[in-house]
PDB file of C-alpha atoms in Angstrom:
ATOM      1  CA  MET A  14       1.713   9.218   8.674  1.00 68.00           C
ATOM      2  CA  GLN A  15      -0.772   6.702   7.380  1.00 74.00           C
ATOM      3  CA  ASP A  16      -3.919   6.237   5.491  1.00 77.00           C
ATOM      4  CA  ASP A  17      -7.089   6.656   7.460  1.00 80.00           C
ATOM      5  CA  LYS A  18      -8.968   3.968   5.402  1.00 82.00           C
ATOM      6  CA  THR A  19      -6.528   1.178   4.851  1.00 84.00           C
ATOM      7  CA  GLY A  20      -4.048   2.088   7.764  1.00 80.00           C
ATOM      8  CA  GLU A  21      -1.088   1.759   5.105  1.00 81.00           C
ATOM      9  CA  LEU A  22       1.935   3.770   6.241  1.00 76.00           C
ATOM     10  CA  TYR A  23       2.769   6.372   3.506  1.00 72.00           C
ATOM     11  CA  SER A  24       6.605   6.753   4.382  1.00 72.00           C
ATOM     12  CA  SER A  25       8.717   6.900   7.668  1.00 71.00           C
ATOM     13  CA  LYS A  26      10.741   9.538   5.623  1.00 72.00           C
ATOM     14  CA  PHE A  27       7.679  11.811   5.072  1.00 71.00           C
ATOM     15  CA  GLN A  28       8.325  15.653   5.610  1.00 75.00           C
ATOM     16  CA  PHE A  29       6.013  18.378   6.002  1.00 77.00           C
ATOM     17  CA  HIS A  30       6.849  21.805   5.248  1.00 75.00           C
ATOM     18  CA  VAL A  31       4.522  24.993   6.048  1.00 82.00           C
ATOM     19  CA  ILE A  32       5.616  28.013   3.711  1.00 80.00           C
ATOM     20  CA  GLU A  33       4.105  31.306   4.098  1.00 84.00           C
ATOM     21  CA  LEU A  34       3.964  32.370   0.313  1.00 82.00           C
ATOM     22  CA  SER A  35       3.505  36.154   1.453  1.00 82.00           C
ATOM     23  CA  LYS A  36       6.900  36.167   2.905  1.00 82.00           C
ATOM     24  CA  LEU A  37       8.663  34.917  -0.119  1.00 83.00           C
ATOM     25  CA  LYS A  38       9.795  38.354  -1.253  1.00 83.00           C
ATOM     26  CA  SER A  39      11.764  38.834   2.008  1.00 84.00           C
ATOM     27  CA  THR A  40      13.729  35.637   1.584  1.00 83.00           C
ATOM     28  CA  LYS A  41      17.486  36.020   1.533  1.00 86.00           C
ATOM     29  CA  GLY A  42      20.777  34.461   0.873  1.00 86.00           C
ATOM     30  CA  LYS A  43      21.172  30.825   0.798  1.00 86.00           C
ATOM     31  CA  ALA A  44      17.454  30.113   1.288  1.00 82.00           C
ATOM     32  CA  ARG A  45      16.851  31.422  -2.149  1.00 82.00           C
ATOM     33  CA  LYS A  46      19.039  28.808  -3.591  1.00 82.00           C
ATOM     34  CA  GLN A  47      17.265  25.881  -2.081  1.00 83.00           C
ATOM     35  CA  GLU A  48      14.784  23.659  -4.114  1.00 85.00           C
ATOM     36  CA  LEU A  49      12.001  24.503  -1.731  1.00 85.00           C
ATOM     37  CA  TYR A  50      12.264  28.189  -2.353  1.00 87.00           C
ATOM     38  CA  ARG A  51      11.720  27.203  -6.155  1.00 86.00           C
ATOM     39  CA  TRP A  52       8.880  25.032  -5.528  1.00 88.00           C
ATOM     40  CA  ALA A  53       7.276  27.740  -3.480  1.00 88.00           C
ATOM     41  CA  LYS A  54       7.975  30.602  -6.308  1.00 87.00           C
ATOM     42  CA  LEU A  55       6.467  27.987  -8.697  1.00 87.00           C
ATOM     43  CA  ILE A  56       3.114  27.620  -6.453  1.00 85.00           C
ATOM     44  CA  SER A  57       2.814  31.311  -6.011  1.00 86.00           C
ATOM     45  CA  ALA A  58       3.566  32.608  -9.529  1.00 85.00           C
ATOM     46  CA  SER A  59       0.802  34.834 -10.641  1.00 82.00           C
ATOM     47  CA  THR A  60       1.666  34.766 -14.382  1.00 86.00           C
ATOM     48  CA  TRP A  61       2.116  31.863 -16.822  1.00 86.00           C
ATOM     49  CA  GLU A  62       5.549  33.666 -17.622  1.00 88.00           C
ATOM     50  CA  GLU A  63       6.677  33.344 -13.809  1.00 88.00           C
ATOM     51  CA  VAL A  64       5.422  29.647 -13.985  1.00 89.00           C
ATOM     52  CA  ARG A  65       7.542  28.869 -16.979  1.00 89.00           C
ATOM     53  CA  GLU A  66      10.677  30.654 -15.764  1.00 89.00           C
ATOM     54  CA  GLU A  67      10.305  28.876 -12.518  1.00 86.00           C
ATOM     55  CA  SER A  68       9.814  25.432 -13.859  1.00 91.00           C
ATOM     56  CA  GLU A  69      12.481  25.623 -16.714  1.00 91.00           C
ATOM     57  CA  GLY A  70      15.200  23.080 -16.517  1.00 90.00           C
ATOM     58  CA  ASN A  71      13.458  21.006 -13.683  1.00 90.00           C
ATOM     59  CA  HIS A  72      11.776  17.720 -15.024  1.00 92.00           C
ATOM     60  CA  TYR A  73       9.395  17.479 -11.992  1.00 93.00           C
ATOM     61  CA  MET A  74       8.563  21.309 -12.036  1.00 91.00           C
ATOM     62  CA  GLU A  75       7.773  21.084 -15.741  1.00 92.00           C
ATOM     63  CA  LYS A  76       5.449  18.216 -14.962  1.00 92.00           C
ATOM     64  CA  VAL A  77       3.611  20.127 -12.502  1.00 90.00           C
ATOM     65  CA  ARG A  78       3.433  23.147 -14.963  1.00 90.00           C
ATOM     66  CA  ASP A  79       1.903  21.026 -17.529  1.00 88.00           C
ATOM     67  CA  GLU A  80      -0.788  19.823 -15.074  1.00 84.00           C
ATOM     68  CA  MET A  81      -1.295  23.315 -14.174  1.00 84.00           C
ATOM     69  CA  ILE A  82      -2.093  24.477 -17.639  1.00 82.00           C
ATOM     70  CA  LYS A  83      -4.226  21.366 -18.295  1.00 79.00           C
ATOM     71  CA  MET A  84      -6.209  22.160 -15.025  1.00 77.00           C
ATOM     72  CA  SER A  85      -6.468  26.050 -15.994  1.00 80.00           C
ATOM     73  CA  ARG A  86      -8.163  25.430 -19.448  1.00 75.00           C
ATOM     74  CA  ASP A  87     -11.850  26.048 -19.831  1.00 75.00           C
ATOM     75  CA  GLU A  88     -14.492  24.494 -17.297  1.00 77.00           C
ATOM     76  CA  SER A  89     -15.348  21.508 -19.262  1.00 78.00           C
ATOM     77  CA  GLU A  90     -11.789  20.438 -19.801  1.00 75.00           C
ATOM     78  CA  ARG A  91     -11.163  21.090 -16.134  1.00 75.00           C
ATOM     79  CA  TYR A  92     -14.104  18.653 -15.190  1.00 80.00           C
ATOM     80  CA  LEU A  93     -12.681  16.203 -17.537  1.00 81.00           C
ATOM     81  CA  TYR A  94      -9.428  16.276 -16.172  1.00 79.00           C
ATOM     82  CA  LEU A  95     -10.620  16.029 -12.564  1.00 80.00           C
ATOM     83  CA  ARG A  96     -12.719  13.054 -13.515  1.00 86.00           C
ATOM     84  CA  GLU A  97      -9.569  11.403 -15.118  1.00 87.00           C
ATOM     85  CA  GLN A  98      -7.541  12.185 -11.818  1.00 87.00           C
ATOM     86  CA  MET A  99     -10.289  10.745  -9.715  1.00 92.00           C
ATOM     87  CA  ALA A 100     -10.674   7.639 -11.903  1.00 93.00           C
ATOM     88  CA  ILE A 101      -6.907   6.984 -11.550  1.00 93.00           C
ATOM     89  CA  ARG A 102      -6.957   7.449  -7.748  1.00 93.00           C
ATOM     90  CA  ASP A 103      -9.996   5.205  -7.637  1.00 94.00           C
ATOM     91  CA  LYS A 104      -8.105   2.532  -9.648  1.00 95.00           C
ATOM     92  CA  VAL A 105      -5.005   2.626  -7.411  1.00 95.00           C
ATOM     93  CA  SER A 106      -7.299   2.453  -4.339  1.00 95.00           C
ATOM     94  CA  GLN A 107      -8.989  -0.666  -5.757  1.00 95.00           C
ATOM     95  CA  LEU A 108      -5.692  -2.282  -6.591  1.00 96.00           C
ATOM     96  CA  ARG A 109      -4.316  -1.695  -3.087  1.00 95.00           C
ATOM     97  CA  SER A 110      -7.710  -3.129  -1.598  1.00 96.00           C
ATOM     98  CA  ALA A 111      -7.343  -6.151  -3.755  1.00 96.00           C
ATOM     99  CA  GLU A 112      -3.726  -6.631  -2.719  1.00 96.00           C
ATOM    100  CA  ASN A 113      -4.614  -6.233   0.879  1.00 96.00           C
ATOM    101  CA  ARG A 114      -7.411  -8.856   0.407  1.00 96.00           C
ATOM    102  CA  GLY A 115      -5.228 -11.282  -1.302  1.00 96.00           C
ATOM    103  CA  ARG A 116      -2.535 -10.982   1.426  1.00 96.00           C
ATOM    104  CA  ARG A 117      -5.238 -11.799   4.025  1.00 96.00           C
ATOM    105  CA  GLU A 118      -6.599 -14.661   2.196  1.00 97.00           C
ATOM    106  CA  GLY A 119      -2.997 -15.868   1.657  1.00 97.00           C
ATOM    107  CA  ARG A 120      -2.215 -15.655   5.535  1.00 97.00           C
ATOM    108  CA  LYS A 121      -5.407 -17.428   6.218  1.00 96.00           C
ATOM    109  CA  GLU A 122      -4.653 -20.344   3.924  1.00 97.00           C
ATOM    110  CA  GLY A 123      -1.125 -20.489   5.339  1.00 96.00           C
ATOM    111  CA  ARG A 124      -2.425 -20.848   8.836  1.00 97.00           C
ATOM    112  CA  LYS A 125      -4.727 -23.445   7.560  1.00 95.00           C
ATOM    113  CA  GLN A 126      -1.934 -25.501   6.194  1.00 96.00           C
ATOM    114  CA  GLY A 127      -0.016 -25.083   9.356  1.00 96.00           C
ATOM    115  CA  GLU A 128      -2.828 -26.305  11.308  1.00 95.00           C
ATOM    116  CA  VAL A 129      -3.012 -29.381   8.970  1.00 94.00           C
ATOM    117  CA  LEU A 130       0.759 -29.882   9.285  1.00 95.00           C
ATOM    118  CA  LYS A 131       0.693 -29.828  12.917  1.00 96.00           C
ATOM    119  CA  LEU A 132      -2.177 -32.256  13.181  1.00 95.00           C
ATOM    120  CA  ILE A 133      -0.395 -34.790  10.938  1.00 94.00           C
ATOM    121  CA  THR A 134       2.945 -34.539  12.980  1.00 95.00           C
ATOM    122  CA  MET A 135       0.910 -35.054  16.302  1.00 95.00           C
ATOM    123  CA  VAL A 136      -0.681 -38.035  14.585  1.00 95.00           C
ATOM    124  CA  LYS A 137       2.428 -39.511  13.481  1.00 94.00           C
ATOM    125  CA  LYS A 138       4.078 -39.211  17.029  1.00 95.00           C
ATOM    126  CA  LYS A 139       1.148 -40.996  18.564  1.00 94.00           C
ATOM    127  CA  ILE A 140       1.269 -43.740  15.684  1.00 93.00           C
ATOM    128  CA  GLU A 141       5.038 -44.209  16.941  1.00 93.00           C
ATOM    129  CA  ASN A 142       3.805 -44.453  20.489  1.00 93.00           C
ATOM    130  CA  GLY A 143       1.361 -47.356  19.358  1.00 93.00           C
ATOM    131  CA  ASP A 144      -1.791 -45.405  19.853  1.00 93.00           C
ATOM    132  CA  SER A 145      -4.914 -46.544  17.940  1.00 92.00           C
ATOM    133  CA  VAL A 146      -7.111 -44.379  15.733  1.00 93.00           C
ATOM    134  CA  ALA A 147      -9.782 -44.119  18.356  1.00 94.00           C
ATOM    135  CA  LYS A 148      -7.262 -43.064  21.072  1.00 95.00           C
ATOM    136  CA  ILE A 149      -5.612 -40.441  18.885  1.00 94.00           C
ATOM    137  CA  ALA A 150      -8.900 -38.980  17.743  1.00 94.00           C
ATOM    138  CA  ASP A 151     -10.039 -38.933  21.487  1.00 94.00           C
ATOM    139  CA  ASP A 152      -6.824 -37.254  22.578  1.00 94.00           C
ATOM    140  CA  LEU A 153      -6.507 -34.604  19.820  1.00 94.00           C
ATOM    141  CA  LEU A 154     -10.362 -33.888  19.888  1.00 94.00           C
ATOM    142  CA  GLU A 155     -10.688 -34.592  16.167  1.00 93.00           C
ATOM    143  CA  ASP A 156     -13.067 -36.593  14.112  1.00 93.00           C
ATOM    144  CA  ALA A 157     -12.005 -40.366  13.911  1.00 93.00           C
ATOM    145  CA  ASP A 158     -12.485 -40.315   9.882  1.00 94.00           C
ATOM    146  CA  VAL A 159      -9.933 -37.278   9.717  1.00 94.00           C
ATOM    147  CA  ILE A 160      -7.773 -39.205  12.017  1.00 94.00           C
ATOM    148  CA  GLU A 161      -8.055 -42.608  10.028  1.00 93.00           C
ATOM    149  CA  LYS A 162      -7.351 -40.833   6.660  1.00 94.00           C
ATOM    150  CA  ILE A 163      -4.167 -39.309   8.131  1.00 94.00           C
ATOM    151  CA  TYR A 164      -3.313 -42.543   9.874  1.00 90.00           C
ATOM    152  CA  ASP A 165      -3.596 -44.622   6.726  1.00 92.00           C
ATOM    153  CA  ILE A 166      -1.414 -42.163   4.784  1.00 91.00           C
ATOM    154  CA  VAL A 167       1.299 -42.214   7.594  1.00 88.00           C
ATOM    155  CA  LYS A 168       1.325 -45.947   7.805  1.00 87.00           C
ATOM    156  CA  GLU A 169       1.668 -46.184   3.890  1.00 87.00           C
ATOM    157  CA  ASN A 170       4.766 -44.077   4.127  1.00 80.00           C
TER     158      ASN A 170
END
């Protein structure tokens, strides 16, 4: 599964479970002991007492409970909460975009450096073969001034 906008892969270990909350009451045996069952019970709780009971003792469920309480407050607080969450998601998205942009620029710069090193290597080999600046520039289809600068540096070293 991947992000539609960025193409970033979420995880190769991503799991998706479909739970019919209306069938929770008919769950029996081992299934009732599974963590997934507790999460389903938490999600389907109809009273705050049930939410408290199901979340008790599980750090992650307690955090979800706290978020549920924040979201259930009056409308203005819920609006502020949702705006805060949207701002956080926007910031994360901006950071990912900046990181991806930086990687693209880094790869572009690396390719440029690779091309320059390749050109220097080819010029050096042609100098070793006794070729002139004009011949090297003609062979490599490069500007003679560029080849001359490389030629001078190679000759000095």
